[in-house]
mmCIF file of C-alpha atoms and ligand atoms in Angstrom:
data_model
loop_
_atom_site.group_PDB
_atom_site.id
_atom_site.type_symbol
_atom_site.label_atom_id
_atom_site.label_comp_id
_atom_site.label_asym_id
_atom_site.label_seq_id
_atom_site.Cartn_x
_atom_site.Cartn_y
_atom_site.Cartn_z
ATOM 1 C CA MET A 1 23.926 -10.804 -8.820
ATOM 2 C CA GLU A 2 25.849 -13.787 -10.181
ATOM 3 C CA ALA A 3 23.932 -16.758 -8.992
ATOM 4 C CA ALA A 4 23.475 -20.433 -9.357
ATOM 5 C CA GLY A 5 19.730 -20.721 -9.661
ATOM 6 C CA TYR A 6 16.932 -18.459 -8.493
ATOM 7 C CA GLU A 7 17.600 -15.906 -11.252
ATOM 8 C CA LYS A 8 13.922 -15.641 -12.090
ATOM 9 C CA GLU A 9 12.884 -15.461 -8.450
ATOM 10 C CA VAL A 10 15.370 -12.670 -7.743
ATOM 11 C CA GLU A 11 14.347 -10.773 -10.854
ATOM 12 C CA VAL A 12 10.619 -11.001 -10.201
ATOM 13 C CA ALA A 13 10.883 -10.319 -6.478
ATOM 14 C CA VAL A 14 13.106 -7.247 -6.832
ATOM 15 C CA ARG A 15 10.894 -5.800 -9.545
ATOM 16 C CA VAL A 16 7.676 -6.365 -7.668
ATOM 17 C CA VAL A 17 9.172 -4.729 -4.561
ATOM 18 C CA GLN A 18 10.201 -1.755 -6.720
ATOM 19 C CA MET A 19 6.624 -1.554 -7.931
ATOM 20 C CA ALA A 20 5.298 -1.793 -4.374
ATOM 21 C CA CYS A 21 7.624 1.039 -3.327
ATOM 22 C CA SER A 22 6.072 3.223 -5.965
ATOM 23 C CA LEU A 23 2.555 2.337 -4.750
ATOM 24 C CA CYS A 24 3.517 3.215 -1.181
ATOM 25 C CA GLN A 25 5.112 6.499 -2.158
ATOM 26 C CA LYS A 26 1.899 7.596 -3.817
ATOM 27 C CA VAL A 27 -0.241 6.593 -0.853
ATOM 28 C CA GLN A 28 2.166 8.212 1.600
ATOM 29 C CA GLU A 29 2.109 11.472 -0.346
ATOM 30 C CA SER A 30 -1.672 11.525 -0.242
ATOM 31 C CA LEU A 31 -1.743 10.634 3.464
ATOM 32 C CA VAL A 32 0.578 13.446 4.313
ATOM 33 C CA ARG A 33 -1.373 15.878 2.166
ATOM 34 C CA SER A 34 -4.822 14.874 3.355
ATOM 35 C CA PRO A 35 -5.065 12.527 6.292
ATOM 36 C CA PRO A 36 -6.724 10.038 6.934
ATOM 37 C CA ASP A 37 -9.725 8.258 5.511
ATOM 38 C CA LEU A 38 -7.113 5.831 4.344
ATOM 39 C CA ILE A 39 -6.087 4.614 7.777
ATOM 40 C CA THR A 40 -7.888 2.222 10.030
ATOM 41 C CA SER A 41 -6.943 0.165 13.071
ATOM 42 C CA LYS A 42 -6.439 -3.523 13.580
ATOM 43 C CA ASP A 43 -7.711 -5.284 16.678
ATOM 44 C CA ASP A 44 -4.421 -4.533 18.399
ATOM 45 C CA ARG A 45 -4.928 -0.874 17.431
ATOM 46 C CA SER A 46 -1.885 -0.798 15.189
ATOM 47 C CA PRO A 47 -2.620 1.314 12.150
ATOM 48 C CA VAL A 48 -3.163 -0.247 8.774
ATOM 49 C CA THR A 49 -3.603 1.658 5.545
ATOM 50 C CA VAL A 50 -4.636 1.352 1.945
ATOM 51 C CA ALA A 51 -0.955 0.720 1.214
ATOM 52 C CA ASP A 52 -0.777 -2.429 3.392
ATOM 53 C CA TRP A 53 -3.634 -4.100 1.522
ATOM 54 C CA GLY A 54 -2.683 -2.536 -1.797
ATOM 55 C CA VAL A 55 0.853 -3.909 -1.663
ATOM 56 C CA GLN A 56 -0.308 -7.316 -0.493
ATOM 57 C CA ALA A 57 -2.840 -7.609 -3.322
ATOM 58 C CA THR A 58 -0.353 -6.378 -5.920
ATOM 59 C CA VAL A 59 2.527 -8.619 -4.850
ATOM 60 C CA SER A 60 0.190 -11.603 -4.536
ATOM 61 C CA TRP A 61 -1.235 -11.008 -8.010
ATOM 62 C CA VAL A 62 2.180 -10.511 -9.658
ATOM 63 C CA LEU A 63 3.768 -13.561 -7.993
ATOM 64 C CA SER A 64 0.819 -15.737 -9.025
ATOM 65 C CA GLN A 65 1.057 -14.482 -12.596
ATOM 66 C CA SER A 66 4.807 -15.042 -12.676
ATOM 67 C CA PHE A 67 5.003 -18.478 -11.079
ATOM 68 C CA GLY A 68 1.460 -19.800 -11.494
ATOM 69 C CA SER A 69 -1.147 -19.581 -8.774
ATOM 70 C CA GLY A 70 -0.831 -23.317 -8.082
ATOM 71 C CA ASN A 71 2.876 -22.870 -7.305
ATOM 72 C CA THR A 72 2.601 -19.699 -5.288
ATOM 73 C CA SER A 73 2.180 -19.939 -1.600
ATOM 74 C CA ILE A 74 2.430 -16.752 0.463
ATOM 75 C CA VAL A 75 2.530 -15.992 4.175
ATOM 76 C CA ALA A 76 1.597 -12.349 4.646
ATOM 77 C CA GLU A 77 0.633 -9.978 7.396
ATOM 78 C CA GLU A 78 -2.803 -8.795 6.299
ATOM 79 C CA ASP A 79 -6.102 -10.563 5.784
ATOM 80 C CA ASP A 80 -9.274 -9.380 4.104
ATOM 81 C CA GLN A 81 -11.516 -9.358 7.171
ATOM 82 C CA THR A 82 -11.639 -5.616 7.872
ATOM 83 C CA LEU A 83 -11.876 -4.836 4.174
ATOM 84 C CA SER A 84 -14.736 -7.252 3.588
ATOM 85 C CA SER A 85 -16.880 -5.798 6.345
ATOM 86 C CA LYS A 86 -19.936 -3.732 5.458
ATOM 87 C CA ASP A 87 -18.680 -0.421 6.785
ATOM 88 C CA ALA A 88 -15.430 -0.587 4.846
ATOM 89 C CA THR A 89 -16.778 0.156 1.389
ATOM 90 C CA VAL A 90 -14.932 3.453 0.963
ATOM 91 C CA LEU A 91 -11.708 1.915 2.156
ATOM 92 C CA LEU A 92 -12.170 -1.115 -0.076
ATOM 93 C CA GLU A 93 -12.857 1.068 -3.074
ATOM 94 C CA SER A 94 -9.682 3.003 -2.552
ATOM 95 C CA VAL A 95 -7.669 -0.228 -2.144
ATOM 96 C CA VAL A 96 -9.088 -1.516 -5.446
ATOM 97 C CA ASN A 97 -8.282 1.783 -7.189
ATOM 98 C CA THR A 98 -4.778 1.830 -5.763
ATOM 99 C CA VAL A 99 -4.113 -1.740 -6.909
ATOM 100 C CA ASN A 100 -5.432 -1.089 -10.405
ATOM 101 C CA SER A 101 -3.468 2.088 -10.777
ATOM 102 C CA CYS A 102 -0.319 0.275 -9.660
ATOM 103 C CA LEU A 103 -0.924 -2.712 -11.965
ATOM 104 C CA SER A 104 -1.518 -0.421 -14.926
ATOM 105 C CA GLU A 105 2.173 0.485 -14.564
ATOM 106 C CA ALA A 106 3.252 -3.183 -14.466
ATOM 107 C CA PRO A 107 4.836 -3.091 -17.955
ATOM 108 C CA LYS A 108 7.276 -0.465 -16.725
ATOM 109 C CA TYR A 109 8.537 -3.068 -14.281
ATOM 110 C CA GLY A 110 8.708 -5.849 -16.817
ATOM 111 C CA PHE A 111 5.373 -7.477 -15.939
ATOM 112 C CA ARG A 112 2.208 -7.898 -17.935
ATOM 113 C CA ALA A 113 -0.648 -5.659 -16.854
ATOM 114 C CA PRO A 114 -4.006 -7.370 -16.318
ATOM 115 C CA GLU A 115 -6.114 -7.432 -19.480
ATOM 116 C CA LYS A 116 -8.763 -5.443 -17.720
ATOM 117 C CA GLU A 117 -8.908 -3.766 -14.335
ATOM 118 C CA LEU A 118 -9.265 -6.156 -11.406
ATOM 119 C CA GLU A 119 -12.720 -6.462 -9.912
ATOM 120 C CA THR A 120 -13.210 -5.921 -6.197
ATOM 121 C CA CYS A 121 -13.607 -9.659 -5.652
ATOM 122 C CA GLU A 122 -10.323 -10.347 -7.457
ATOM 123 C CA VAL A 123 -8.465 -7.874 -5.263
ATOM 124 C CA LEU A 124 -9.971 -9.440 -2.139
ATOM 125 C CA GLU A 125 -9.059 -12.875 -3.441
ATOM 126 C CA ALA A 126 -5.453 -11.781 -4.040
ATOM 127 C CA ILE A 127 -5.254 -10.612 -0.419
ATOM 128 C CA ARG A 128 -7.051 -13.655 0.959
ATOM 129 C CA SER A 129 -4.943 -16.129 -0.981
ATOM 130 C CA CYS A 130 -1.867 -15.137 1.044
ATOM 131 C CA ASN A 131 -2.992 -17.688 3.586
ATOM 132 C CA SER A 132 -0.030 -20.025 3.837
ATOM 133 C CA THR A 133 1.009 -20.785 7.388
ATOM 134 C CA GLY A 134 4.621 -21.540 6.473
ATOM 135 C CA GLY A 135 6.378 -24.512 8.000
ATOM 136 C CA SER A 136 9.413 -26.669 7.422
ATOM 137 C CA LYS A 137 8.546 -28.177 4.046
ATOM 138 C CA GLY A 138 8.323 -26.758 0.564
ATOM 139 C CA ARG A 139 8.520 -23.262 -0.800
ATOM 140 C CA PHE A 140 6.657 -20.161 0.272
ATOM 141 C CA TRP A 141 7.013 -16.403 0.060
ATOM 142 C CA VAL A 142 6.844 -14.224 3.160
ATOM 143 C CA LEU A 143 5.533 -10.690 2.840
ATOM 144 C CA ASP A 144 5.213 -7.735 5.134
ATOM 145 C CA PRO A 145 3.501 -5.318 2.757
ATOM 146 C CA VAL A 146 4.300 -2.295 4.925
ATOM 147 C CA ASP A 147 6.623 -2.815 7.851
ATOM 148 C CA GLY A 148 6.546 0.121 10.230
ATOM 149 C CA THR A 149 3.089 1.429 9.388
ATOM 150 C CA LEU A 150 3.434 4.060 12.096
ATOM 151 C CA GLY A 151 6.498 5.486 10.361
ATOM 152 C CA PHE A 152 4.608 5.262 7.104
ATOM 153 C CA VAL A 153 1.613 7.302 8.262
ATOM 154 C CA ARG A 154 3.954 9.862 9.800
ATOM 155 C CA GLY A 155 5.724 10.398 6.495
ATOM 156 C CA ASP A 156 8.821 8.702 7.886
ATOM 157 C CA GLN A 157 10.708 5.409 7.422
ATOM 158 C CA TYR A 158 9.027 2.116 6.531
ATOM 159 C CA ALA A 159 9.920 -0.963 4.534
ATOM 160 C CA ILE A 160 8.399 -3.472 2.159
ATOM 161 C CA ALA A 161 9.785 -6.883 3.015
ATOM 162 C CA LEU A 162 9.625 -9.952 0.792
ATOM 163 C CA ALA A 163 11.460 -13.214 1.347
ATOM 164 C CA LEU A 164 11.473 -16.679 -0.171
ATOM 165 C CA ILE A 165 11.708 -19.631 2.181
ATOM 166 C CA GLU A 166 12.440 -23.187 1.132
ATOM 167 C CA ASP A 167 12.304 -26.105 3.536
ATOM 168 C CA GLY A 168 12.512 -23.694 6.436
ATOM 169 C CA GLU A 169 15.549 -21.763 5.132
ATOM 170 C CA VAL A 170 15.418 -18.160 3.958
ATOM 171 C CA ILE A 171 16.712 -18.257 0.363
ATOM 172 C CA LEU A 172 16.062 -14.709 -0.806
ATOM 173 C CA GLY A 173 15.386 -11.454 0.951
ATOM 174 C CA ILE A 174 14.311 -8.152 -0.558
ATOM 175 C CA LEU A 175 13.817 -4.949 1.424
ATOM 176 C CA GLY A 176 12.291 -1.927 -0.216
ATOM 177 C CA CYS A 177 13.100 1.227 1.765
ATOM 178 C CA PRO A 178 11.405 4.098 -0.066
ATOM 179 C CA ASN A 179 12.577 6.816 2.350
ATOM 180 C CA TYR A 180 15.997 5.456 3.176
ATOM 181 C CA PRO A 181 18.428 7.600 1.247
ATOM 182 C CA MET A 182 21.757 6.643 -0.222
ATOM 183 C CA LYS A 183 23.710 8.411 2.456
ATOM 184 C CA LYS A 184 23.120 8.059 6.147
ATOM 185 C CA GLU A 185 23.784 11.761 6.707
ATOM 186 C CA TRP A 186 20.747 12.626 4.649
ATOM 187 C CA LEU A 187 18.589 10.916 7.228
ATOM 188 C CA ASN A 188 19.159 13.812 9.548
ATOM 189 C CA TYR A 189 17.210 16.160 7.381
ATOM 190 C CA HIS A 190 13.565 16.286 8.089
ATOM 191 C CA GLN A 191 11.403 14.131 5.830
ATOM 192 C CA ARG A 192 9.383 17.161 4.803
ATOM 193 C CA TYR A 193 12.494 18.707 3.386
ATOM 194 C CA TYR A 194 12.960 15.612 1.227
ATOM 195 C CA ARG A 195 9.462 15.760 -0.024
ATOM 196 C CA LEU A 196 9.776 19.410 -0.822
ATOM 197 C CA MET A 197 13.038 18.871 -2.660
ATOM 198 C CA SER A 198 11.801 15.907 -4.645
ATOM 199 C CA ASN A 199 8.701 17.846 -5.641
ATOM 200 C CA LEU A 200 10.875 20.676 -6.878
ATOM 201 C CA SER A 201 13.143 18.381 -8.848
ATOM 202 C CA PRO A 202 11.816 14.840 -9.240
ATOM 203 C CA PRO A 203 14.502 12.181 -8.817
ATOM 204 C CA THR A 204 15.845 10.898 -12.094
ATOM 205 C CA PHE A 205 16.682 7.267 -12.711
ATOM 206 C CA GLY A 206 19.802 6.300 -10.863
ATOM 207 C CA SER A 207 19.772 9.209 -8.484
ATOM 208 C CA TRP A 208 20.203 7.999 -4.962
ATOM 209 C CA HIS A 209 18.846 10.760 -2.838
ATOM 210 C CA LYS A 210 15.527 9.134 -2.056
ATOM 211 C CA GLY A 211 15.005 5.454 -1.422
ATOM 212 C CA CYS A 212 16.638 2.132 -2.133
ATOM 213 C CA VAL A 213 15.945 -1.568 -2.523
ATOM 214 C CA MET A 214 18.325 -4.105 -0.966
ATOM 215 C CA TYR A 215 18.428 -7.787 -1.738
ATOM 216 C CA ALA A 216 20.465 -10.915 -1.197
ATOM 217 C CA ARG A 217 20.434 -14.598 -2.039
ATOM 218 C CA LYS A 218 21.560 -17.045 0.597
ATOM 219 C CA GLY A 219 25.033 -18.385 -0.007
ATOM 220 C CA SER A 220 25.986 -15.777 -2.603
ATOM 221 C CA GLY A 221 28.200 -13.887 -0.159
ATOM 222 C CA LYS A 222 26.875 -10.597 -1.415
ATOM 223 C CA ALA A 223 24.066 -8.193 -0.706
ATOM 224 C CA TRP A 224 23.012 -5.570 -3.212
ATOM 225 C CA MET A 225 21.426 -2.172 -3.233
ATOM 226 C CA GLN A 226 19.777 -0.314 -6.059
ATOM 227 C CA PRO A 227 17.972 3.013 -6.241
ATOM 228 C CA LEU A 228 14.213 3.171 -6.568
ATOM 229 C CA VAL A 229 13.373 3.086 -10.231
ATOM 230 C CA HIS A 230 10.240 4.103 -12.004
ATOM 231 C CA ASP A 231 10.804 2.388 -15.317
ATOM 232 C CA VAL A 232 12.906 -0.743 -15.484
ATOM 233 C CA GLY A 233 11.416 -1.866 -18.790
ATOM 234 C CA GLU A 234 14.411 -1.155 -20.974
ATOM 235 C CA LEU A 235 17.088 -1.573 -18.367
ATOM 236 C CA ASP A 236 18.956 -4.470 -16.944
ATOM 237 C CA LEU A 237 17.705 -4.426 -13.405
ATOM 238 C CA HIS A 238 21.069 -5.170 -11.878
ATOM 239 C CA ASN A 239 23.135 -2.652 -13.822
ATOM 240 C CA ASN A 240 22.398 -0.031 -11.275
ATOM 241 C CA ALA A 241 22.925 -2.240 -8.267
ATOM 242 C CA ARG A 242 25.966 -2.014 -6.090
ATOM 243 C CA VAL A 243 27.300 -4.387 -3.484
ATOM 244 C CA VAL A 244 26.781 -3.360 0.124
ATOM 245 C CA ARG A 245 28.853 -4.535 3.040
ATOM 246 C CA VAL A 246 28.612 -4.326 6.822
ATOM 247 C CA SER A 247 30.976 -2.000 8.662
ATOM 248 C CA SER A 248 34.255 -3.314 10.045
ATOM 249 C CA VAL A 249 33.870 -1.689 13.450
ATOM 250 C CA SER A 250 34.297 -4.301 16.178
ATOM 251 C CA ASP A 251 34.840 -2.048 19.193
ATOM 252 C CA PRO A 252 31.500 -1.334 20.888
ATOM 253 C CA ALA A 253 32.756 2.122 21.846
ATOM 254 C CA CYS A 254 32.840 3.032 18.155
ATOM 255 C CA ALA A 255 29.643 1.239 17.210
ATOM 256 C CA THR A 256 26.269 2.741 16.386
ATOM 257 C CA PHE A 257 23.206 1.180 17.879
ATOM 258 C CA CYS A 258 19.850 1.021 16.088
ATOM 259 C CA GLU A 259 16.899 1.836 18.224
ATOM 260 C CA PRO A 260 13.237 1.454 17.407
ATOM 261 C CA VAL A 261 11.234 4.670 17.356
ATOM 262 C CA GLU A 262 8.112 2.852 18.454
ATOM 263 C CA LYS A 263 8.209 1.339 21.885
ATOM 264 C CA ALA A 264 5.134 -0.845 21.798
ATOM 265 C CA ASN A 265 6.625 -4.269 21.190
ATOM 266 C CA SER A 266 10.088 -4.045 22.602
ATOM 267 C CA SER A 267 11.990 -3.041 25.655
ATOM 268 C CA HIS A 268 13.759 0.226 25.073
ATOM 269 C CA SER A 269 15.346 0.682 28.470
ATOM 270 C CA PHE A 270 16.946 -2.750 28.550
ATOM 271 C CA THR A 271 18.639 -2.278 25.186
ATOM 272 C CA ALA A 272 19.639 1.287 26.010
ATOM 273 C CA GLY A 273 21.153 0.149 29.326
ATOM 274 C CA LEU A 274 22.938 -2.645 27.563
ATOM 275 C CA ALA A 275 24.368 -0.301 24.975
ATOM 276 C CA GLN A 276 25.743 1.772 27.788
ATOM 277 C CA SER A 277 27.189 -1.215 29.609
ATOM 278 C CA VAL A 278 29.155 -2.366 26.552
ATOM 279 C CA GLY A 279 30.520 1.140 26.128
ATOM 280 C CA VAL A 280 28.519 2.397 23.158
ATOM 281 C CA ARG A 281 29.071 6.137 23.049
ATOM 282 C CA LYS A 282 27.635 7.206 19.748
ATOM 283 C CA GLN A 283 24.166 8.595 19.206
ATOM 284 C CA PRO A 284 21.745 5.779 18.430
ATOM 285 C CA LEU A 285 20.252 5.574 14.973
ATOM 286 C CA ARG A 286 16.514 5.730 15.533
ATOM 287 C CA VAL A 287 14.519 4.449 12.612
ATOM 288 C CA TYR A 288 11.183 2.785 12.168
ATOM 289 C CA SER A 289 10.814 -0.734 10.808
ATOM 290 C CA MET A 290 13.152 -3.226 9.190
ATOM 291 C CA VAL A 291 15.111 -0.315 7.778
ATOM 292 C CA LYS A 292 17.277 -1.137 10.827
ATOM 293 C CA TYR A 293 18.377 -4.342 9.087
ATOM 294 C CA ALA A 294 19.174 -2.350 5.962
ATOM 295 C CA ALA A 295 21.177 0.125 8.045
ATOM 296 C CA ILE A 296 23.390 -2.636 9.413
ATOM 297 C CA ALA A 297 23.808 -4.396 6.055
ATOM 298 C CA ARG A 298 24.979 -1.123 4.553
ATOM 299 C CA GLY A 299 27.375 -0.195 7.328
ATOM 300 C CA ASP A 300 25.341 2.739 8.681
ATOM 301 C CA ALA A 301 25.108 1.078 12.091
ATOM 302 C CA GLU A 302 26.596 -1.947 13.818
ATOM 303 C CA ILE A 303 24.135 -3.255 16.382
ATOM 304 C CA PHE A 304 20.418 -3.923 16.482
ATOM 305 C CA MET A 305 18.683 -5.821 19.262
ATOM 306 C CA LYS A 306 15.079 -6.558 19.870
ATOM 307 C CA PHE A 307 13.705 -7.977 23.084
ATOM 308 C CA ALA A 308 9.985 -8.404 22.939
ATOM 309 C CA ARG A 309 7.765 -7.618 25.857
ATOM 310 C CA ALA A 310 6.286 -10.630 27.595
ATOM 311 C CA GLY A 311 3.523 -12.172 25.560
ATOM 312 C CA TYR A 312 4.658 -10.779 22.216
ATOM 313 C CA LYS A 313 5.787 -13.349 19.666
ATOM 314 C CA GLU A 314 8.006 -12.326 16.768
ATOM 315 C CA LYS A 315 6.577 -13.057 13.335
ATOM 316 C CA ILE A 316 8.625 -14.370 10.440
ATOM 317 C CA TRP A 317 7.665 -11.545 8.044
ATOM 318 C CA ASP A 318 9.236 -8.962 10.342
ATOM 319 C CA HIS A 319 12.674 -10.576 10.065
ATOM 320 C CA ALA A 320 13.164 -13.052 7.191
ATOM 321 C CA ALA A 321 14.254 -10.591 4.492
ATOM 322 C CA GLY A 322 16.439 -8.528 6.804
ATOM 323 C CA VAL A 323 18.255 -11.510 8.281
ATOM 324 C CA VAL A 324 19.482 -12.946 4.971
ATOM 325 C CA ILE A 325 20.525 -9.491 3.733
ATOM 326 C CA ILE A 326 22.649 -8.827 6.826
ATOM 327 C CA GLN A 327 24.170 -12.314 6.711
ATOM 328 C CA GLU A 328 25.158 -12.050 3.055
ATOM 329 C CA ALA A 329 26.535 -8.557 3.673
ATOM 330 C CA GLY A 330 28.875 -10.114 6.229
ATOM 331 C CA GLY A 331 26.928 -9.655 9.464
ATOM 332 C CA VAL A 332 25.593 -12.032 12.095
ATOM 333 C CA VAL A 333 21.996 -12.452 13.297
ATOM 334 C CA THR A 334 20.974 -14.882 16.030
ATOM 335 C CA ASP A 335 18.789 -15.069 19.087
ATOM 336 C CA ALA A 336 20.301 -14.132 22.444
ATOM 337 C CA GLY A 337 21.476 -17.705 22.911
ATOM 338 C CA GLY A 338 23.557 -17.421 19.738
ATOM 339 C CA ARG A 339 21.308 -19.712 17.736
ATOM 340 C CA PRO A 340 20.067 -18.950 14.228
ATOM 341 C CA LEU A 341 16.464 -17.760 13.978
ATOM 342 C CA ASP A 342 14.137 -20.616 13.096
ATOM 343 C CA PHE A 343 11.856 -19.789 10.174
ATOM 344 C CA SER A 344 10.503 -23.325 9.880
ATOM 345 C CA LYS A 345 7.904 -23.328 12.644
ATOM 346 C CA GLY A 346 4.999 -21.487 11.063
ATOM 347 C CA ILE A 347 4.265 -17.791 11.210
ATOM 348 C CA TYR A 348 6.102 -17.202 14.499
ATOM 349 C CA LEU A 349 9.788 -17.420 15.358
ATOM 350 C CA GLU A 350 9.160 -20.226 17.824
ATOM 351 C CA GLY A 351 11.790 -21.133 20.347
ATOM 352 C CA LEU A 352 13.430 -17.739 20.238
ATOM 353 C CA ASP A 353 15.815 -17.393 23.155
ATOM 354 C CA ARG A 354 14.973 -13.996 24.734
ATOM 355 C CA GLY A 355 15.446 -11.750 21.724
ATOM 356 C CA ILE A 356 17.157 -10.997 18.432
ATOM 357 C CA ILE A 357 20.708 -9.711 18.114
ATOM 358 C CA ALA A 358 22.001 -8.464 14.781
ATOM 359 C CA CYS A 359 25.568 -7.236 14.463
ATOM 360 C CA SER A 360 27.959 -6.193 11.748
ATOM 361 C CA GLY A 361 30.467 -8.881 12.686
ATOM 362 C CA ALA A 362 31.157 -11.956 14.796
ATOM 363 C CA LEU A 363 33.446 -10.245 17.298
ATOM 364 C CA LEU A 364 30.955 -7.533 18.159
ATOM 365 C CA HIS A 365 28.170 -10.094 18.235
ATOM 366 C CA GLU A 366 30.025 -12.173 20.790
ATOM 367 C CA LYS A 367 30.529 -9.140 23.044
ATOM 368 C CA ILE A 368 26.865 -8.244 22.880
ATOM 369 C CA ILE A 369 25.729 -11.786 23.690
ATOM 370 C CA LYS A 370 27.985 -11.793 26.757
ATOM 371 C CA ALA A 371 26.620 -8.437 27.858
ATOM 372 C CA VAL A 372 23.047 -9.668 27.474
ATOM 373 C CA ASP A 373 23.820 -12.696 29.611
ATOM 374 C CA ALA A 374 25.449 -10.504 32.245
ATOM 375 C CA SER A 375 22.527 -8.116 32.621
ATOM 376 C CA TRP A 376 19.603 -10.401 31.856
ATOM 377 C CA ASP A 377 18.827 -11.554 35.363
ATOM 378 C CA SER A 378 18.588 -8.036 36.711
ATOM 379 C CA SER A 379 16.278 -6.957 33.886
ATOM 380 C CA ASN A 380 12.535 -7.081 34.201
ATOM 381 C CA LEU A 381 12.081 -9.052 31.009
HETATM 382 MG MG1 MG B 1 3.046 -4.580 8.220
#
């Protein structure tokens, strides 16, 4: 990525997301093999796993080492409450082991490994220190350690999302998509088939058949994709990256719609009805998590909308990385009123008009906004 400034931030952030992808792959393998001491539930009953805390601790530790703990402020999804409770000792132990095993590989990703294994209290502190509440001033990182935990525990799609925000603007976005293969067609195969195949012949460096990492810097006019790597030590990180671009389809009839698999926080029927009303005829692309943003940035799909159910507020970590990647890849993301998403108001996307609309281009975006306006009043949202 040719860039004025932020070279170190891009470098560190992409590498740490690569490392987090590797952590998640290992946990996902073990979950699928032997479920599930490693899963617990949050208060809202959404699942959370060793990987969520493991990634948060690892990314927090690496960013603090790289930029100094005094200069590193992080907004992240998880806290240490569940883990610190008395009946979570087994869970906590496996988080600590997972983090240490991941950090022992840090040199492969161009980072220094800790001099000795992290103590339990250090791991908890790394998780707890991600306690920034964001806002409109200064610099902070935004992390969703595992986005789409349901997809993750099912052996399906999930994403690791990291973004850098400065004075309320998203400057960098990195999306690690460990199960999102190079080619869209490969998505149609069952995930188990992937796992079987990659066990038979482990992916070599530069092979694209498993996952990818996408990233973009605001204003660069480019978004990039690289394969998952397992040893970047001797390699220029960006050698293997290629530019991705949104699709040029502007006719809704030829567009592909992204749909969430999980229905908990969004209104499926409204978006499905809307797709129909604008003439979308193709099969929707149903994927878990922010992989939907990656799909649009890469031209695999053209439209993604999310209308939250009443009472649900969108959080910045679920969108920041994906938004900048789509924008730099040539796409458009706004709320349903056509306004940019506001990342400067704390951990929520405050003031969001109805929902989020992401499209591959301005023309398509305009058509979708009109269609939303036309059918909004008759919806139950
Ligand atoms: Mg999450």
